Short mmCIF file of C-alpha atoms in Angstrom, two decimals:
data_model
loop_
_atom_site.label_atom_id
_atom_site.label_comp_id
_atom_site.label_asym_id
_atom_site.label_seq_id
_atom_site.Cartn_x
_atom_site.Cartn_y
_atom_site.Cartn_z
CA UNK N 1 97.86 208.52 30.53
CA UNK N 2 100.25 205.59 29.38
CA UNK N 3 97.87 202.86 30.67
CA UNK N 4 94.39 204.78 28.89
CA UNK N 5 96.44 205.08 25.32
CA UNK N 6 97.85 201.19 26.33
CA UNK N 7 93.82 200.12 26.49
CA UNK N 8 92.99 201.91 22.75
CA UNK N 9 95.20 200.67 21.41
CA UNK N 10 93.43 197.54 20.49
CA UNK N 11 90.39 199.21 19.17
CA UNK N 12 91.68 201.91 16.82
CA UNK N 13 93.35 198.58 15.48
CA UNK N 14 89.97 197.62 15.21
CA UNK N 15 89.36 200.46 13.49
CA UNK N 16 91.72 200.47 11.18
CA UNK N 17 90.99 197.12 9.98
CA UNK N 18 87.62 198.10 8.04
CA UNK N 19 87.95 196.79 4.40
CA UNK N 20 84.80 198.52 3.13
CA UNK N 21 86.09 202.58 3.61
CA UNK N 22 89.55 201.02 2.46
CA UNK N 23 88.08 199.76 -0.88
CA UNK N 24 85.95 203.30 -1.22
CA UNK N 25 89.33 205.44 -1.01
CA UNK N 26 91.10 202.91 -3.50
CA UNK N 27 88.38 202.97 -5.91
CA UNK N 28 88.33 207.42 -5.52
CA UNK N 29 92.03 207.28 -5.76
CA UNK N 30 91.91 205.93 -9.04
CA UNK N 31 89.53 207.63 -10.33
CA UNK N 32 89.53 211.69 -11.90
CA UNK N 33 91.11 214.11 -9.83
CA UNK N 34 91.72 210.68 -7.12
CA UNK N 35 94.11 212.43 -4.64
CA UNK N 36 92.22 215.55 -3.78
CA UNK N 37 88.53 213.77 -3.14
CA UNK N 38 90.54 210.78 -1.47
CA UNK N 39 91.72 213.79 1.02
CA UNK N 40 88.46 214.70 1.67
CA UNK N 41 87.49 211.65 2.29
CA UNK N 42 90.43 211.40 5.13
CA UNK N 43 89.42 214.65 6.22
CA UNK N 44 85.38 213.02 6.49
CA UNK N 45 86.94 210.28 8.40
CA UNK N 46 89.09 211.91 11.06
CA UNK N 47 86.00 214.31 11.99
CA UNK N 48 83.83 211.73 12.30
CA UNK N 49 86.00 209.71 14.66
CA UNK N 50 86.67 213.13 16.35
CA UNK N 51 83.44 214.26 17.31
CA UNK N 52 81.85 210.18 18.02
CA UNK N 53 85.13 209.95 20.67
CA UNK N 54 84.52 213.22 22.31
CA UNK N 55 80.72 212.95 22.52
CA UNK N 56 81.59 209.82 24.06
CA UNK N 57 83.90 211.12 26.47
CA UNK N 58 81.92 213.89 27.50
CA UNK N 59 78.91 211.40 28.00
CA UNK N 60 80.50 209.12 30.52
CA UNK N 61 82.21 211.40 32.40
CA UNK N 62 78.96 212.95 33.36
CA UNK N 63 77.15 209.46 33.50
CA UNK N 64 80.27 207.89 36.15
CA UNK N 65 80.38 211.19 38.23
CA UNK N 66 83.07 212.58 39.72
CA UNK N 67 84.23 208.95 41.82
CA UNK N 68 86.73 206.34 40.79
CA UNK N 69 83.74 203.57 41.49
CA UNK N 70 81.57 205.64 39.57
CA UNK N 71 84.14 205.65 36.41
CA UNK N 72 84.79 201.99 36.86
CA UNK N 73 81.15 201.24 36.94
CA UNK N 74 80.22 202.97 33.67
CA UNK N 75 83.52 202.27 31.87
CA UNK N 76 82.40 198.19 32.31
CA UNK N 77 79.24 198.45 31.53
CA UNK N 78 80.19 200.26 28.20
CA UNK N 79 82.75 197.75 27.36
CA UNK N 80 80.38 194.95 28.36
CA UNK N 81 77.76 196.60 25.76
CA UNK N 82 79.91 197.21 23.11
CA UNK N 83 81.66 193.64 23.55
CA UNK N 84 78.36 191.97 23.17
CA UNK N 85 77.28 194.40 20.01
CA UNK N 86 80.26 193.29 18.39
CA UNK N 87 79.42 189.95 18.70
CA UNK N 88 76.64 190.23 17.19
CA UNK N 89 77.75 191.99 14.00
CA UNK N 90 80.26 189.41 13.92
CA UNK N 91 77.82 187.05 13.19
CA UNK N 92 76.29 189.04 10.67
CA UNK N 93 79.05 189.46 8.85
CA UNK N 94 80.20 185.75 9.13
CA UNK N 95 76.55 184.75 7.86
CA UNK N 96 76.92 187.29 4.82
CA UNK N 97 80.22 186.13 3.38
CA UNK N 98 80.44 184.85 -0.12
CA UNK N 99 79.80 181.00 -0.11
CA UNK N 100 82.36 178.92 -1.93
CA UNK N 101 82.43 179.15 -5.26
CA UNK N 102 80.49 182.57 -5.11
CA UNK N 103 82.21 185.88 -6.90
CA UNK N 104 81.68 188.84 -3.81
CA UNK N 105 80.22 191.75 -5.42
CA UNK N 106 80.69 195.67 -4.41
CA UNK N 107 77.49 197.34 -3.93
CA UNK N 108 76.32 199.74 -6.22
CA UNK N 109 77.19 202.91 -4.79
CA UNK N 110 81.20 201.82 -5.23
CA UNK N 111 80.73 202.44 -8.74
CA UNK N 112 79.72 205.86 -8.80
CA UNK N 113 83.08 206.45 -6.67
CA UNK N 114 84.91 207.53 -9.43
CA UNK N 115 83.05 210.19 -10.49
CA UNK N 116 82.15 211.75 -6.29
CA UNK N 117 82.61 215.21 -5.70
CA UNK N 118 85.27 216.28 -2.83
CA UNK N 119 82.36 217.13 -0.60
CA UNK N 120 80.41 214.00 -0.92
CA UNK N 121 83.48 212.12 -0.30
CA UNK N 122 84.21 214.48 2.96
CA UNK N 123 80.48 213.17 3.61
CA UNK N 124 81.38 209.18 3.14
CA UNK N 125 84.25 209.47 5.16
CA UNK N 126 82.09 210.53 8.32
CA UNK N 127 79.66 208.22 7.25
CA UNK N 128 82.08 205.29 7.62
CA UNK N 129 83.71 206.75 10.91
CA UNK N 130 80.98 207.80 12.77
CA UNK N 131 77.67 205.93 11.57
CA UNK N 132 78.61 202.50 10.79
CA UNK N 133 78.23 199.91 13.51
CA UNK N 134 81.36 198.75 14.05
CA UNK N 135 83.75 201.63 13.87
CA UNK N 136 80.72 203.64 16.41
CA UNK N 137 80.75 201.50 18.36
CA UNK N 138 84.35 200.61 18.56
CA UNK N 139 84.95 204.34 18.98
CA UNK N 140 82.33 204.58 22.02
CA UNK N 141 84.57 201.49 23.80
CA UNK N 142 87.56 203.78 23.34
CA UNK N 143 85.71 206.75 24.64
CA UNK N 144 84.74 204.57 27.80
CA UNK N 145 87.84 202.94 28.49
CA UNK N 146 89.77 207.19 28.40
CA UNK N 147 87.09 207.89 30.78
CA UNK N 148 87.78 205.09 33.34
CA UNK N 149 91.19 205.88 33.69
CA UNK N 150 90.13 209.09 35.64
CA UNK N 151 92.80 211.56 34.16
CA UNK N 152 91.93 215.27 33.27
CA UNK N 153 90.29 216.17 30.79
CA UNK N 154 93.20 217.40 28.59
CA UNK N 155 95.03 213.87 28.93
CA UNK N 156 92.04 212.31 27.71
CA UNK N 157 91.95 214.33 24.58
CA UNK N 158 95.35 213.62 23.68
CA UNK N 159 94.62 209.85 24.31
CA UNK N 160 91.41 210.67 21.88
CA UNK N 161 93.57 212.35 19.46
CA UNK N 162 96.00 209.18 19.39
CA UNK N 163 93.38 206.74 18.99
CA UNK N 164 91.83 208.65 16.19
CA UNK N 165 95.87 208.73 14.22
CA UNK N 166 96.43 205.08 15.20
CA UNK N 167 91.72 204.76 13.47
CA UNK N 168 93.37 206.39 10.59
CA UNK N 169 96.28 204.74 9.65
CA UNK N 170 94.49 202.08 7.31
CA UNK N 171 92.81 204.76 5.46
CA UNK N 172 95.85 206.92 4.96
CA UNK N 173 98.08 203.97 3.38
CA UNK N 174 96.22 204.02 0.12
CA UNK N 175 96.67 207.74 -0.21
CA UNK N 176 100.27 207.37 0.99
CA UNK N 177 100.96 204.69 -1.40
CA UNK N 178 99.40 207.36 -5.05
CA UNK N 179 101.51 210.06 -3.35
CA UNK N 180 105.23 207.98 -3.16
CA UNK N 181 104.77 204.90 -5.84
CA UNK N 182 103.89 207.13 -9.17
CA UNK N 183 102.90 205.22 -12.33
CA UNK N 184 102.77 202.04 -10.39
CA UNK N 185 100.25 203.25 -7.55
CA UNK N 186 97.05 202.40 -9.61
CA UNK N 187 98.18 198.58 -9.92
CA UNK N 188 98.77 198.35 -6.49
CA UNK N 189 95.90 199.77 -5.21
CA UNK N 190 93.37 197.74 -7.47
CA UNK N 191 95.14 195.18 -6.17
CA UNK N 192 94.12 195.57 -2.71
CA UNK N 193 90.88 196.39 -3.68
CA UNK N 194 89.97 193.01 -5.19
CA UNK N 195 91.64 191.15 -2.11
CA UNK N 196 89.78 193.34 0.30
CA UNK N 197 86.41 193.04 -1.80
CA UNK N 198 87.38 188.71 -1.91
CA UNK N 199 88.30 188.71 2.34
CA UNK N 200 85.63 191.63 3.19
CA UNK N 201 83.46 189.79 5.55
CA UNK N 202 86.02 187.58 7.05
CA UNK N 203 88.04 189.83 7.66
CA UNK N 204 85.93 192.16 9.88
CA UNK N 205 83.87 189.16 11.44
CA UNK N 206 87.57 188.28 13.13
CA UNK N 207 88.36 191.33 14.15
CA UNK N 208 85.18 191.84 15.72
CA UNK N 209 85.00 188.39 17.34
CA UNK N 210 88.33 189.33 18.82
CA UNK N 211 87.41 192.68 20.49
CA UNK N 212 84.37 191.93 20.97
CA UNK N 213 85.52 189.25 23.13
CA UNK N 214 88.42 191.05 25.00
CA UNK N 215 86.24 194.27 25.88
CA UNK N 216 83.69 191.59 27.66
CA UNK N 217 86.39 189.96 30.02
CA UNK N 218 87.79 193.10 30.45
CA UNK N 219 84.75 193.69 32.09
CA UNK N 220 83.86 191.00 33.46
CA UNK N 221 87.46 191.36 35.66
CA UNK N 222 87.06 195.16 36.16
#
């Protein structure tokens, strides 16, 4: 189990580093009634990254079979998808970033933040975990790397369950930082936000170049 939690690592890393949600929770935080909808929101995300990692699971266990070959085979052939897909929104984001000179802006939606309901930020937070490209489909590599390792079933939902803490850890620090720094929590956090909003797309076309590039030799090697 050491060596499957030792391979998602990397990607819930990946995960975490995902300026966009990060900027969302900031900009609920600060806004009326901040800490309870930027729960929700947390709440959104983990059950999103939940249910994507176990569907995945579930999904290429039955598609490798019950032989080692057959979870090595599907296991690389994930990876190998995913790497490339990565990639590829890599470029996209690299080819989106604010030219020099240019001011980024935040779409639209952001600025109805302050004013979301606890549900629709429970519905955000899935939306960001579970439908956008590069946490899916950094969260369907995870899923195929458990699998390969072969262990039972229960192992590989505790492995799930640590990826999805180690996903979550960038989302929580906001919230962790308006529950322990008071008065001063709104100045940090808007902070962040416009550095995050400034480094957005550079930020997530690196991370994706980089796993998108490890997952493909790891399965190129096998």
């Amino acid at each position: 189990m050491g060596s499957a939690v030792a391979q998602v690592l990397p990607l819930a890393f990946g995960v975490v580093a995902s300026p966009l949600p990060l900027i969302a929770v900031i900009l609920i935080l600060v806004g009326p009634s901040g800490r309870a909808k930027a729960m929700s929101f947390l709440a959104g995300w983990l059950a999103g990254i939940l249910v994507v990692g176990l569907v995945g699971v579930l999904l290429v266990n039955q598609a490798s079979g019950s032989s080692s070959d057959g979870y090595t085979t599907a296991g690389r052939w994930a990876r190998a998808i995913v790497g490339a897909a990565l990639l590829a929104l890599a470029v996209q984001q690299w080819r989106g970033r604010p030219r020099a000179g240019e001011e980024p802006t935040q779409p639209k939606w952001m600025a109805a933040l302050g004013d979301i309901t606890p549900v629709r930020s429970a519905v955000l937070g899935v939306t960001f975990a579970a439908i956008k490209p590069k946490n899916l489909l950094l969260t369907l590599a995870a899923a195929g790397a458990i699998s390969e390792t072969g262990i039972p079933l229960a192992q590989e939902l505790v492995v799930l369950g640590v990826f999805t803490v180690v996903a979550t850890l960038g989302i929580a620090a906001p919230v962790l930082v308006s529950l322990t720094m008071g008065d001063r929590a709104d100045a940090v956090l808007q902070g962040w936000g416009a550095w995050l909003t400034k480094h957005n797309a550079v930020v997530v076309a690196a991370v994706l170049v980089v796993i998108g590039v490890i997952l493909l030799v790891q399965a190129a090697v096998g």
